[in-house]
Protein backbone atom coordinates (compact mmCIF):
# COMPACT_ATOMS: atom_id res chain seq x y z
CA UNK A 1 0.00 0.00 0.00
CA UNK A 2 2.78 2.40 0.94
CA UNK A 3 4.69 1.68 -2.25
CA UNK A 4 1.61 2.41 -4.29
CA UNK A 5 0.92 5.62 -2.41
CA UNK A 6 4.43 7.08 -2.62
CA UNK A 7 4.28 8.22 -6.28
CA UNK A 8 1.12 10.29 -5.67
CA UNK A 9 2.81 13.49 -4.41
CA UNK A 10 5.19 13.49 -7.36
CA UNK A 11 2.27 13.27 -9.75
CA UNK A 12 0.39 16.07 -8.02
CA UNK A 13 3.46 18.37 -8.18
CA UNK A 14 3.77 18.14 -11.97
CA UNK A 15 0.41 19.72 -12.79
CA UNK A 16 1.19 22.45 -10.26
CA UNK A 17 4.47 23.38 -12.00
CA UNK A 18 2.79 23.17 -15.40
CA UNK A 19 -0.07 25.35 -14.20
CA UNK A 20 2.35 27.96 -12.86
CA UNK A 21 4.21 28.05 -16.18
CA UNK A 22 0.96 28.43 -18.14
CA UNK A 23 -0.15 31.21 -15.81
CA UNK A 24 3.12 33.09 -16.25
CA UNK A 25 3.02 32.64 -20.02
CA UNK A 26 -0.57 33.86 -20.05
CA UNK A 27 0.45 36.99 -18.15
CA UNK A 28 3.26 37.72 -20.60
CA UNK A 29 0.97 37.24 -23.58
CA UNK A 30 -1.77 39.33 -21.99
CA UNK A 31 0.55 42.26 -21.24
CA UNK A 32 2.06 42.05 -24.72
CA UNK A 33 -1.43 42.07 -26.27
CA UNK A 34 -2.41 45.15 -24.25
CA UNK A 35 0.78 46.96 -25.24
CA UNK A 36 0.45 46.09 -28.93
CA UNK A 37 -3.24 47.00 -28.86
CA UNK A 38 -2.50 50.43 -27.38
CA UNK A 39 0.22 51.10 -29.93
CA UNK A 40 -2.14 50.14 -32.75
CA UNK A 41 -4.93 52.30 -31.30
CA UNK A 42 -2.83 55.43 -30.94
CA UNK A 43 -1.18 54.73 -34.29
CA UNK A 44 -4.61 54.86 -35.92
CA UNK A 45 -5.51 58.08 -34.08
CA UNK A 46 -2.30 60.00 -34.77
CA UNK A 47 -0.18 59.90 -37.91
CA UNK A 48 2.89 60.83 -35.87
CA UNK A 49 2.68 58.10 -33.25
CA UNK A 50 4.12 55.18 -35.23
CA UNK A 51 7.44 56.89 -35.82
CA UNK A 52 10.97 56.22 -34.68
CA UNK A 53 11.12 59.57 -32.86
CA UNK A 54 8.10 58.68 -30.74
CA UNK A 55 9.51 55.36 -29.57
CA UNK A 56 12.97 56.79 -28.93
CA UNK A 57 11.37 59.56 -26.89
CA UNK A 58 9.37 57.04 -24.85
CA UNK A 59 12.48 54.92 -24.25
CA UNK A 60 14.49 57.91 -23.04
CA UNK A 61 11.76 59.13 -20.69
CA UNK A 62 11.10 55.90 -18.78
CA UNK A 63 14.44 54.93 -17.16
CA UNK A 64 13.75 56.70 -13.84
CA UNK A 65 10.25 55.20 -13.62
CA UNK A 66 11.52 51.74 -14.60
CA UNK A 67 14.34 51.75 -12.05
CA UNK A 68 12.02 52.77 -9.20
CA UNK A 69 9.44 50.21 -10.31
CA UNK A 70 12.09 47.47 -9.96
CA UNK A 71 12.53 48.35 -6.30
CA UNK A 72 8.80 48.73 -5.71
CA UNK A 73 8.22 45.24 -7.13
CA UNK A 74 10.31 43.74 -4.33
CA UNK A 75 8.57 45.93 -1.74
CA UNK A 76 5.09 44.85 -2.85
CA UNK A 77 6.14 41.20 -2.98
CA UNK A 78 6.96 41.35 0.76
CA UNK A 79 3.48 42.88 1.26
CA UNK A 80 4.89 46.36 1.91
CA UNK A 81 4.65 49.70 0.16
CA UNK A 82 6.95 52.71 -0.16
CA UNK A 83 5.34 56.07 -0.85
CA UNK A 84 8.55 58.04 -0.38
CA UNK A 85 10.35 57.10 -3.61
CA UNK A 86 9.45 60.36 -5.39
CA UNK A 87 10.79 62.46 -2.53
CA UNK A 88 13.92 60.30 -2.30
CA UNK A 89 14.47 60.88 -6.01
CA UNK A 90 14.31 64.64 -5.45
CA UNK A 91 16.60 64.64 -2.39
CA UNK A 92 19.20 62.41 -4.06
CA UNK A 93 19.27 64.68 -7.10
CA UNK A 94 19.47 67.73 -4.85
CA UNK A 95 22.39 66.33 -2.85
CA UNK A 96 24.24 65.44 -6.05
CA UNK A 97 23.71 68.95 -7.43
CA UNK A 98 24.82 70.56 -4.17
CA UNK A 99 27.90 68.36 -4.08
CA UNK A 100 28.86 69.49 -7.59
CA UNK A 101 27.91 73.17 -7.42
CA UNK A 102 28.45 74.12 -3.79
CA UNK A 103 30.86 71.59 -2.29
CA UNK A 104 32.93 71.35 -5.50
CA UNK A 105 33.22 67.56 -5.34
CA UNK A 106 34.19 65.52 -8.37
CA UNK A 107 31.22 64.26 -10.34
CA UNK A 108 31.76 60.55 -9.50
CA UNK A 109 31.93 61.37 -5.77
CA UNK A 110 28.86 63.58 -6.03
CA UNK A 111 26.95 60.80 -7.79
CA UNK A 112 27.99 58.30 -5.10
CA UNK A 113 26.81 60.74 -2.44
CA UNK A 114 23.44 60.99 -4.18
CA UNK A 115 23.13 57.21 -4.32
CA UNK A 116 24.14 56.96 -0.66
CA UNK A 117 21.41 59.45 0.21
CA UNK A 118 18.80 57.22 -1.40
CA UNK A 119 20.25 54.16 0.34
CA UNK A 120 20.08 55.84 3.77
CA UNK A 121 16.50 57.01 3.21
CA UNK A 122 15.36 53.52 2.22
CA UNK A 123 17.20 51.95 5.14
CA UNK A 124 15.55 54.35 7.60
CA UNK A 125 12.10 53.55 6.19
CA UNK A 126 12.68 49.82 6.46
CA UNK A 127 14.35 49.94 9.88
CA UNK A 128 11.66 52.09 11.49
CA UNK A 129 8.91 49.94 10.01
CA UNK A 130 10.56 46.73 11.23
CA UNK A 131 11.79 47.94 14.63
CA UNK A 132 8.45 49.36 15.74
CA UNK A 133 6.30 46.97 13.70
CA UNK A 134 4.60 49.86 11.97
CA UNK A 135 2.84 49.58 8.60
CA UNK A 136 5.25 50.62 5.88
CA UNK A 137 2.44 52.75 4.43
CA UNK A 138 2.50 55.04 7.47
CA UNK A 139 6.30 55.15 7.80
CA UNK A 140 6.88 55.88 4.12
CA UNK A 141 4.14 58.53 4.17
CA UNK A 142 6.04 60.32 6.93
CA UNK A 143 9.30 59.90 5.02
CA UNK A 144 7.63 61.34 1.92
CA UNK A 145 7.10 64.65 3.72
CA UNK A 146 10.36 64.68 5.67
CA UNK A 147 12.55 63.85 2.68
CA UNK A 148 10.75 66.36 0.47
CA UNK A 149 11.49 68.99 3.11
CA UNK A 150 15.13 67.94 2.99
CA UNK A 151 15.16 68.47 -0.79
CA UNK A 152 13.83 72.02 -0.31
CA UNK A 153 16.48 72.74 2.32
CA UNK A 154 19.39 71.44 0.24
CA UNK A 155 18.34 73.41 -2.85
CA UNK A 156 17.07 76.48 -0.95
CA UNK A 157 13.74 75.76 -2.69
CA UNK A 158 15.24 76.60 -6.07
CA UNK A 159 16.09 74.52 -9.11
CA UNK A 160 19.82 73.81 -9.28
CA UNK A 161 21.22 73.74 -12.81
CA UNK A 162 24.09 71.27 -13.13
CA UNK A 163 24.52 71.64 -16.88
CA UNK A 164 26.23 68.75 -18.62
CA UNK A 165 28.08 67.55 -15.49
CA UNK A 166 26.12 64.28 -15.37
CA UNK A 167 24.45 64.42 -18.77
CA UNK A 168 26.37 61.33 -19.88
CA UNK A 169 23.60 59.14 -18.44
CA UNK A 170 21.08 60.74 -20.78
CA UNK A 171 23.39 60.90 -23.79
CA UNK A 172 22.24 59.05 -26.93
CA UNK A 173 24.11 55.80 -27.38
CA UNK A 174 22.55 53.22 -29.70
CA UNK A 175 20.13 54.54 -32.30
CA UNK A 176 19.33 57.55 -30.15
CA UNK A 177 18.60 55.37 -27.11
CA UNK A 178 20.17 56.78 -23.94
CA UNK A 179 22.67 55.08 -21.66
CA UNK A 180 20.07 55.37 -18.88
CA UNK A 181 17.58 53.22 -20.79
CA UNK A 182 20.16 50.52 -21.42
CA UNK A 183 21.11 50.60 -17.73
CA UNK A 184 17.45 50.31 -16.74
CA UNK A 185 16.97 47.25 -18.97
CA UNK A 186 20.09 45.62 -17.51
CA UNK A 187 18.77 46.26 -13.99
CA UNK A 188 15.42 44.69 -14.92
CA UNK A 189 17.17 41.53 -16.13
CA UNK A 190 19.46 41.33 -13.09
CA UNK A 191 16.60 41.94 -10.67
CA UNK A 192 14.47 39.25 -12.34
CA UNK A 193 17.33 36.77 -11.99
CA UNK A 194 17.80 37.73 -8.33
CA UNK A 195 14.09 37.28 -7.68
CA UNK A 196 13.77 33.91 -9.41
CA UNK A 197 17.22 32.32 -9.18
CA UNK A 198 18.65 33.22 -5.78
CA UNK A 199 18.02 32.30 -2.16
CA UNK A 200 17.36 35.97 -1.38
CA UNK A 201 14.66 36.12 -4.05
CA UNK A 202 12.95 33.00 -2.71
CA UNK A 203 13.07 34.46 0.79
CA UNK A 204 11.46 37.67 -0.43
CA UNK A 205 8.60 35.71 -2.00
CA UNK A 206 8.34 33.53 1.09
CA UNK A 207 7.95 36.54 3.39
CA UNK A 208 5.16 37.92 1.24
CA UNK A 209 3.44 34.55 1.05
CA UNK A 210 3.63 33.52 4.71
CA UNK A 211 5.96 35.43 7.03
CA UNK A 212 5.15 33.25 10.03
CA UNK A 213 6.12 30.12 8.13
CA UNK A 214 9.48 31.74 7.32
CA UNK A 215 10.05 32.37 11.03
CA UNK A 216 9.19 28.79 11.89
CA UNK A 217 11.68 27.67 9.23
CA UNK A 218 14.39 29.56 11.12
CA UNK A 219 14.62 32.56 8.77
CA UNK A 220 14.45 36.02 10.34
CA UNK A 221 12.42 38.21 7.94
CA UNK A 222 13.45 41.50 9.58
CA UNK A 223 16.85 42.01 7.93
CA UNK A 224 15.41 40.94 4.58
CA UNK A 225 12.67 43.55 4.87
CA UNK A 226 15.20 46.26 5.69
CA UNK A 227 17.40 45.22 2.75
CA UNK A 228 14.44 45.41 0.36
CA UNK A 229 13.56 48.94 1.46
CA UNK A 230 17.24 49.96 1.38
CA UNK A 231 17.58 48.71 -2.20
CA UNK A 232 14.41 50.55 -3.16
CA UNK A 233 15.87 53.76 -1.74
CA UNK A 234 19.13 53.16 -3.61
CA UNK A 235 17.24 52.69 -6.88
CA UNK A 236 15.22 55.86 -6.21
CA UNK A 237 18.55 57.63 -5.78
CA UNK A 238 19.71 56.25 -9.13
CA UNK A 239 16.43 57.46 -10.66
CA UNK A 240 17.23 60.93 -9.31
CA UNK A 241 20.57 60.89 -11.12
CA UNK A 242 18.89 59.74 -14.32
CA UNK A 243 16.30 62.50 -14.20
CA UNK A 244 18.89 65.17 -13.40
CA UNK A 245 20.99 63.96 -16.30
CA UNK A 246 18.04 64.26 -18.67
CA UNK A 247 16.93 67.70 -17.43
CA UNK A 248 20.45 68.94 -16.58
CA UNK A 249 18.98 70.22 -13.32
CA UNK A 250 17.87 69.17 -9.84
CA UNK A 251 14.35 70.35 -9.05
CA UNK A 252 13.14 70.10 -5.41
CA UNK A 253 9.66 69.45 -6.82
CA UNK A 254 10.85 66.55 -8.98
CA UNK A 255 9.03 63.28 -8.58
CA UNK A 256 5.88 64.69 -6.97
CA UNK A 257 3.22 62.02 -7.42
CA UNK A 258 5.55 59.66 -9.30
CA UNK A 259 5.13 57.05 -6.56
CA UNK A 260 1.58 56.52 -7.83
CA UNK A 261 2.88 55.86 -11.34
CA UNK A 262 5.47 53.48 -9.95
CA UNK A 263 2.89 51.50 -7.97
CA UNK A 264 0.53 51.52 -10.95
CA UNK A 265 3.22 50.08 -13.24
CA UNK A 266 3.98 47.30 -10.75
CA UNK A 267 0.31 46.42 -10.25
CA UNK A 268 -0.42 46.52 -13.98
CA UNK A 269 2.46 44.07 -14.35
CA UNK A 270 0.61 41.62 -12.12
CA UNK A 271 2.45 41.97 -8.80
CA UNK A 272 -0.02 41.32 -6.01
CA UNK A 273 -0.79 44.11 -3.54
CA UNK A 274 -1.22 41.35 -0.96
CA UNK A 275 2.36 40.17 -1.43
CA UNK A 276 3.90 36.83 -2.36
CA UNK A 277 3.67 37.18 -6.13
CA UNK A 278 5.39 39.36 -8.70
CA UNK A 279 7.73 39.60 -11.67
CA UNK A 280 10.22 42.35 -12.52
CA UNK A 281 9.88 41.66 -16.24
CA UNK A 282 6.10 42.03 -15.99
CA UNK A 283 6.64 45.28 -14.10
CA UNK A 284 8.70 46.55 -17.04
CA UNK A 285 5.73 45.77 -19.29
CA UNK A 286 3.63 47.84 -16.90
CA UNK A 287 6.07 50.74 -17.22
CA UNK A 288 5.88 50.52 -21.01
CA UNK A 289 2.08 50.45 -20.92
CA UNK A 290 1.93 53.59 -18.79
CA UNK A 291 4.53 55.35 -20.97
CA UNK A 292 2.73 54.47 -24.19
CA UNK A 293 -0.60 55.54 -22.67
CA UNK A 294 0.78 58.94 -21.66
CA UNK A 295 2.57 59.51 -24.96
CA UNK A 296 -0.47 58.45 -26.97
CA UNK A 297 -2.87 60.67 -25.03
CA UNK A 298 -0.51 63.62 -25.47
CA UNK A 299 -0.29 63.08 -29.22
CA UNK A 300 -4.04 62.83 -29.72
CA UNK A 301 -4.48 66.10 -27.86
CA UNK A 302 -6.08 64.85 -24.66
CA UNK A 303 -6.34 67.54 -21.97
CA UNK A 304 -4.47 67.17 -18.69
CA UNK A 305 -7.66 66.40 -16.70
CA UNK A 306 -8.64 63.78 -19.27
CA UNK A 307 -5.21 62.15 -19.08
CA UNK A 308 -5.46 61.94 -15.30
CA UNK A 309 -8.95 60.42 -15.45
CA UNK A 310 -7.94 57.80 -18.04
CA UNK A 311 -4.71 56.91 -16.23
CA UNK A 312 -6.58 56.61 -12.93
CA UNK A 313 -9.19 54.37 -14.55
CA UNK A 314 -6.45 52.10 -15.92
CA UNK A 315 -4.98 51.78 -12.42
CA UNK A 316 -8.34 50.89 -10.89
CA UNK A 317 -9.01 48.30 -13.59
CA UNK A 318 -5.56 46.78 -12.98
CA UNK A 319 -6.28 46.47 -9.25
CA UNK A 320 -9.67 44.88 -9.93
CA UNK A 321 -8.07 42.37 -12.29
CA UNK A 322 -5.41 41.60 -9.66
CA UNK A 323 -8.11 41.03 -7.03
CA UNK A 324 -10.11 38.71 -9.29
CA UNK A 325 -6.95 36.81 -10.21
CA UNK A 326 -6.08 36.39 -6.52
CA UNK A 327 -9.57 35.09 -5.69
CA UNK A 328 -9.40 32.66 -8.57
CA UNK A 329 -6.02 31.40 -7.35
CA UNK A 330 -7.37 31.02 -3.83
CA UNK A 331 -10.32 28.97 -5.07
CA UNK A 332 -7.98 26.69 -7.03
CA UNK A 333 -5.85 26.29 -3.93
CA UNK A 334 -8.86 25.09 -2.01
Coordinates of C-alpha atoms in Angstrom, one line a residue:
X1 CA 0.0 0.0 0.0
X2 CA 2.8 2.4 0.9
X3 CA 4.7 1.7 -2.2
X4 CA 1.6 2.4 -4.3
X5 CA 0.9 5.6 -2.4
X6 CA 4.4 7.1 -2.6
X7 CA 4.3 8.2 -6.3
X8 CA 1.1 10.3 -5.7
X9 CA 2.8 13.5 -4.4
X10 CA 5.2 13.5 -7.4
X11 CA 2.3 13.3 -9.7
X12 CA 0.4 16.1 -8.0
X13 CA 3.5 18.4 -8.2
X14 CA 3.8 18.1 -12.0
X15 CA 0.4 19.7 -12.8
X16 CA 1.2 22.5 -10.3
X17 CA 4.5 23.4 -12.0
X18 CA 2.8 23.2 -15.4
X19 CA -0.1 25.3 -14.2
X20 CA 2.3 28.0 -12.9
X21 CA 4.2 28.1 -16.2
X22 CA 1.0 28.4 -18.1
X23 CA -0.1 31.2 -15.8
X24 CA 3.1 33.1 -16.2
X25 CA 3.0 32.6 -20.0
X26 CA -0.6 33.9 -20.1
X27 CA 0.5 37.0 -18.1
X28 CA 3.3 37.7 -20.6
X29 CA 1.0 37.2 -23.6
X30 CA -1.8 39.3 -22.0
X31 CA 0.6 42.3 -21.2
X32 CA 2.1 42.0 -24.7
X33 CA -1.4 42.1 -26.3
X34 CA -2.4 45.1 -24.2
X35 CA 0.8 47.0 -25.2
X36 CA 0.5 46.1 -28.9
X37 CA -3.2 47.0 -28.9
X38 CA -2.5 50.4 -27.4
X39 CA 0.2 51.1 -29.9
X40 CA -2.1 50.1 -32.7
X41 CA -4.9 52.3 -31.3
X42 CA -2.8 55.4 -30.9
X43 CA -1.2 54.7 -34.3
X44 CA -4.6 54.9 -35.9
X45 CA -5.5 58.1 -34.1
X46 CA -2.3 60.0 -34.8
X47 CA -0.2 59.9 -37.9
X48 CA 2.9 60.8 -35.9
X49 CA 2.7 58.1 -33.2
X50 CA 4.1 55.2 -35.2
X51 CA 7.4 56.9 -35.8
X52 CA 11.0 56.2 -34.7
X53 CA 11.1 59.6 -32.9
X54 CA 8.1 58.7 -30.7
X55 CA 9.5 55.4 -29.6
X56 CA 13.0 56.8 -28.9
X57 CA 11.4 59.6 -26.9
X58 CA 9.4 57.0 -24.8
X59 CA 12.5 54.9 -24.3
X60 CA 14.5 57.9 -23.0
X61 CA 11.8 59.1 -20.7
X62 CA 11.1 55.9 -18.8
X63 CA 14.4 54.9 -17.2
X64 CA 13.7 56.7 -13.8
X65 CA 10.2 55.2 -13.6
X66 CA 11.5 51.7 -14.6
X67 CA 14.3 51.7 -12.1
X68 CA 12.0 52.8 -9.2
X69 CA 9.4 50.2 -10.3
X70 CA 12.1 47.5 -10.0
X71 CA 12.5 48.3 -6.3
X72 CA 8.8 48.7 -5.7
X73 CA 8.2 45.2 -7.1
X74 CA 10.3 43.7 -4.3
X75 CA 8.6 45.9 -1.7
X76 CA 5.1 44.9 -2.9
X77 CA 6.1 41.2 -3.0
X78 CA 7.0 41.4 0.8
X79 CA 3.5 42.9 1.3
X80 CA 4.9 46.4 1.9
X81 CA 4.7 49.7 0.2
X82 CA 7.0 52.7 -0.2
X83 CA 5.3 56.1 -0.8
X84 CA 8.5 58.0 -0.4
X85 CA 10.4 57.1 -3.6
X86 CA 9.4 60.4 -5.4
X87 CA 10.8 62.5 -2.5
X88 CA 13.9 60.3 -2.3
X89 CA 14.5 60.9 -6.0
X90 CA 14.3 64.6 -5.4
X91 CA 16.6 64.6 -2.4
X92 CA 19.2 62.4 -4.1
X93 CA 19.3 64.7 -7.1
X94 CA 19.5 67.7 -4.8
X95 CA 22.4 66.3 -2.8
X96 CA 24.2 65.4 -6.1
X97 CA 23.7 68.9 -7.4
X98 CA 24.8 70.6 -4.2
X99 CA 27.9 68.4 -4.1
X100 CA 28.9 69.5 -7.6
X101 CA 27.9 73.2 -7.4
X102 CA 28.5 74.1 -3.8
X103 CA 30.9 71.6 -2.3
X104 CA 32.9 71.3 -5.5
X105 CA 33.2 67.6 -5.3
X106 CA 34.2 65.5 -8.4
X107 CA 31.2 64.3 -10.3
X108 CA 31.8 60.6 -9.5
X109 CA 31.9 61.4 -5.8
X110 CA 28.9 63.6 -6.0
X111 CA 27.0 60.8 -7.8
X112 CA 28.0 58.3 -5.1
X113 CA 26.8 60.7 -2.4
X114 CA 23.4 61.0 -4.2
X115 CA 23.1 57.2 -4.3
X116 CA 24.1 57.0 -0.7
X117 CA 21.4 59.5 0.2
X118 CA 18.8 57.2 -1.4
X119 CA 20.2 54.2 0.3
X120 CA 20.1 55.8 3.8
X121 CA 16.5 57.0 3.2
X122 CA 15.4 53.5 2.2
X123 CA 17.2 52.0 5.1
X124 CA 15.5 54.3 7.6
X125 CA 12.1 53.6 6.2
X126 CA 12.7 49.8 6.5
X127 CA 14.4 49.9 9.9
X128 CA 11.7 52.1 11.5
X129 CA 8.9 49.9 10.0
X130 CA 10.6 46.7 11.2
X131 CA 11.8 47.9 14.6
X132 CA 8.4 49.4 15.7
X133 CA 6.3 47.0 13.7
X134 CA 4.6 49.9 12.0
X135 CA 2.8 49.6 8.6
X136 CA 5.3 50.6 5.9
X137 CA 2.4 52.8 4.4
X138 CA 2.5 55.0 7.5
X139 CA 6.3 55.2 7.8
X140 CA 6.9 55.9 4.1
X141 CA 4.1 58.5 4.2
X142 CA 6.0 60.3 6.9
X143 CA 9.3 59.9 5.0
X144 CA 7.6 61.3 1.9
X145 CA 7.1 64.6 3.7
X146 CA 10.4 64.7 5.7
X147 CA 12.5 63.8 2.7
X148 CA 10.8 66.4 0.5
X149 CA 11.5 69.0 3.1
X150 CA 15.1 67.9 3.0
X151 CA 15.2 68.5 -0.8
X152 CA 13.8 72.0 -0.3
X153 CA 16.5 72.7 2.3
X154 CA 19.4 71.4 0.2
X155 CA 18.3 73.4 -2.8
X156 CA 17.1 76.5 -0.9
X157 CA 13.7 75.8 -2.7
X158 CA 15.2 76.6 -6.1
X159 CA 16.1 74.5 -9.1
X160 CA 19.8 73.8 -9.3
X161 CA 21.2 73.7 -12.8
X162 CA 24.1 71.3 -13.1
X163 CA 24.5 71.6 -16.9
X164 CA 26.2 68.8 -18.6
X165 CA 28.1 67.6 -15.5
X166 CA 26.1 64.3 -15.4
X167 CA 24.5 64.4 -18.8
X168 CA 26.4 61.3 -19.9
X169 CA 23.6 59.1 -18.4
X170 CA 21.1 60.7 -20.8
X171 CA 23.4 60.9 -23.8
X172 CA 22.2 59.0 -26.9
X173 CA 24.1 55.8 -27.4
X174 CA 22.5 53.2 -29.7
X175 CA 20.1 54.5 -32.3
X176 CA 19.3 57.5 -30.1
X177 CA 18.6 55.4 -27.1
X178 CA 20.2 56.8 -23.9
X179 CA 22.7 55.1 -21.7
X180 CA 20.1 55.4 -18.9
X181 CA 17.6 53.2 -20.8
X182 CA 20.2 50.5 -21.4
X183 CA 21.1 50.6 -17.7
X184 CA 17.4 50.3 -16.7
X185 CA 17.0 47.2 -19.0
X186 CA 20.1 45.6 -17.5
X187 CA 18.8 46.3 -14.0
X188 CA 15.4 44.7 -14.9
X189 CA 17.2 41.5 -16.1
X190 CA 19.5 41.3 -13.1
X191 CA 16.6 41.9 -10.7
X192 CA 14.5 39.2 -12.3
X193 CA 17.3 36.8 -12.0
X194 CA 17.8 37.7 -8.3
X195 CA 14.1 37.3 -7.7
X196 CA 13.8 33.9 -9.4
X197 CA 17.2 32.3 -9.2
X198 CA 18.7 33.2 -5.8
X199 CA 18.0 32.3 -2.2
X200 CA 17.4 36.0 -1.4
X201 CA 14.7 36.1 -4.0
X202 CA 12.9 33.0 -2.7
X203 CA 13.1 34.5 0.8
X204 CA 11.5 37.7 -0.4
X205 CA 8.6 35.7 -2.0
X206 CA 8.3 33.5 1.1
X207 CA 8.0 36.5 3.4
X208 CA 5.2 37.9 1.2
X209 CA 3.4 34.6 1.0
X210 CA 3.6 33.5 4.7
X211 CA 6.0 35.4 7.0
X212 CA 5.1 33.2 10.0
X213 CA 6.1 30.1 8.1
X214 CA 9.5 31.7 7.3
X215 CA 10.1 32.4 11.0
X216 CA 9.2 28.8 11.9
X217 CA 11.7 27.7 9.2
X218 CA 14.4 29.6 11.1
X219 CA 14.6 32.6 8.8
X220 CA 14.5 36.0 10.3
X221 CA 12.4 38.2 7.9
X222 CA 13.5 41.5 9.6
X223 CA 16.9 42.0 7.9
X224 CA 15.4 40.9 4.6
X225 CA 12.7 43.5 4.9
X226 CA 15.2 46.3 5.7
X227 CA 17.4 45.2 2.8
X228 CA 14.4 45.4 0.4
X229 CA 13.6 48.9 1.5
X230 CA 17.2 50.0 1.4
X231 CA 17.6 48.7 -2.2
X232 CA 14.4 50.6 -3.2
X233 CA 15.9 53.8 -1.7
X234 CA 19.1 53.2 -3.6
X235 CA 17.2 52.7 -6.9
X236 CA 15.2 55.9 -6.2
X237 CA 18.6 57.6 -5.8
X238 CA 19.7 56.3 -9.1
X239 CA 16.4 57.5 -10.7
X240 CA 17.2 60.9 -9.3
X241 CA 20.6 60.9 -11.1
X242 CA 18.9 59.7 -14.3
X243 CA 16.3 62.5 -14.2
X244 CA 18.9 65.2 -13.4
X245 CA 21.0 64.0 -16.3
X246 CA 18.0 64.3 -18.7
X247 CA 16.9 67.7 -17.4
X248 CA 20.4 68.9 -16.6
X249 CA 19.0 70.2 -13.3
X250 CA 17.9 69.2 -9.8
X251 CA 14.4 70.4 -9.1
X252 CA 13.1 70.1 -5.4
X253 CA 9.7 69.4 -6.8
X254 CA 10.9 66.6 -9.0
X255 CA 9.0 63.3 -8.6
X256 CA 5.9 64.7 -7.0
X257 CA 3.2 62.0 -7.4
X258 CA 5.5 59.7 -9.3
X259 CA 5.1 57.0 -6.6
X260 CA 1.6 56.5 -7.8
X261 CA 2.9 55.9 -11.3
X262 CA 5.5 53.5 -9.9
X263 CA 2.9 51.5 -8.0
X264 CA 0.5 51.5 -11.0
X265 CA 3.2 50.1 -13.2
X266 CA 4.0 47.3 -10.7
X267 CA 0.3 46.4 -10.3
X268 CA -0.4 46.5 -14.0
X269 CA 2.5 44.1 -14.3
X270 CA 0.6 41.6 -12.1
X271 CA 2.4 42.0 -8.8
X272 CA 0.0 41.3 -6.0
X273 CA -0.8 44.1 -3.5
X274 CA -1.2 41.3 -1.0
X275 CA 2.4 40.2 -1.4
X276 CA 3.9 36.8 -2.4
X277 CA 3.7 37.2 -6.1
X278 CA 5.4 39.4 -8.7
X279 CA 7.7 39.6 -11.7
X280 CA 10.2 42.3 -12.5
X281 CA 9.9 41.7 -16.2
X282 CA 6.1 42.0 -16.0
X283 CA 6.6 45.3 -14.1
X284 CA 8.7 46.6 -17.0
X285 CA 5.7 45.8 -19.3
X286 CA 3.6 47.8 -16.9
X287 CA 6.1 50.7 -17.2
X288 CA 5.9 50.5 -21.0
X289 CA 2.1 50.4 -20.9
X290 CA 1.9 53.6 -18.8
X291 CA 4.5 55.3 -21.0
X292 CA 2.7 54.5 -24.2
X293 CA -0.6 55.5 -22.7
X294 CA 0.8 58.9 -21.7
X295 CA 2.6 59.5 -25.0
X296 CA -0.5 58.5 -27.0
X297 CA -2.9 60.7 -25.0
X298 CA -0.5 63.6 -25.5
X299 CA -0.3 63.1 -29.2
X300 CA -4.0 62.8 -29.7
X301 CA -4.5 66.1 -27.9
X302 CA -6.1 64.9 -24.7
X303 CA -6.3 67.5 -22.0
X304 CA -4.5 67.2 -18.7
X305 CA -7.7 66.4 -16.7
X306 CA -8.6 63.8 -19.3
X307 CA -5.2 62.1 -19.1
X308 CA -5.5 61.9 -15.3
X309 CA -8.9 60.4 -15.5
X310 CA -7.9 57.8 -18.0
X311 CA -4.7 56.9 -16.2
X312 CA -6.6 56.6 -12.9
X313 CA -9.2 54.4 -14.6
X314 CA -6.4 52.1 -15.9
X315 CA -5.0 51.8 -12.4
X316 CA -8.3 50.9 -10.9
X317 CA -9.0 48.3 -13.6
X318 CA -5.6 46.8 -13.0
X319 CA -6.3 46.5 -9.3
X320 CA -9.7 44.9 -9.9
X321 CA -8.1 42.4 -12.3
X322 CA -5.4 41.6 -9.7
X323 CA -8.1 41.0 -7.0
X324 CA -10.1 38.7 -9.3
X325 CA -7.0 36.8 -10.2
X326 CA -6.1 36.4 -6.5
X327 CA -9.6 35.1 -5.7
X328 CA -9.4 32.7 -8.6
X329 CA -6.0 31.4 -7.4
X330 CA -7.4 31.0 -3.8
X331 CA -10.3 29.0 -5.1
X332 CA -8.0 26.7 -7.0
X333 CA -5.9 26.3 -3.9
X334 CA -8.9 25.1 -2.0

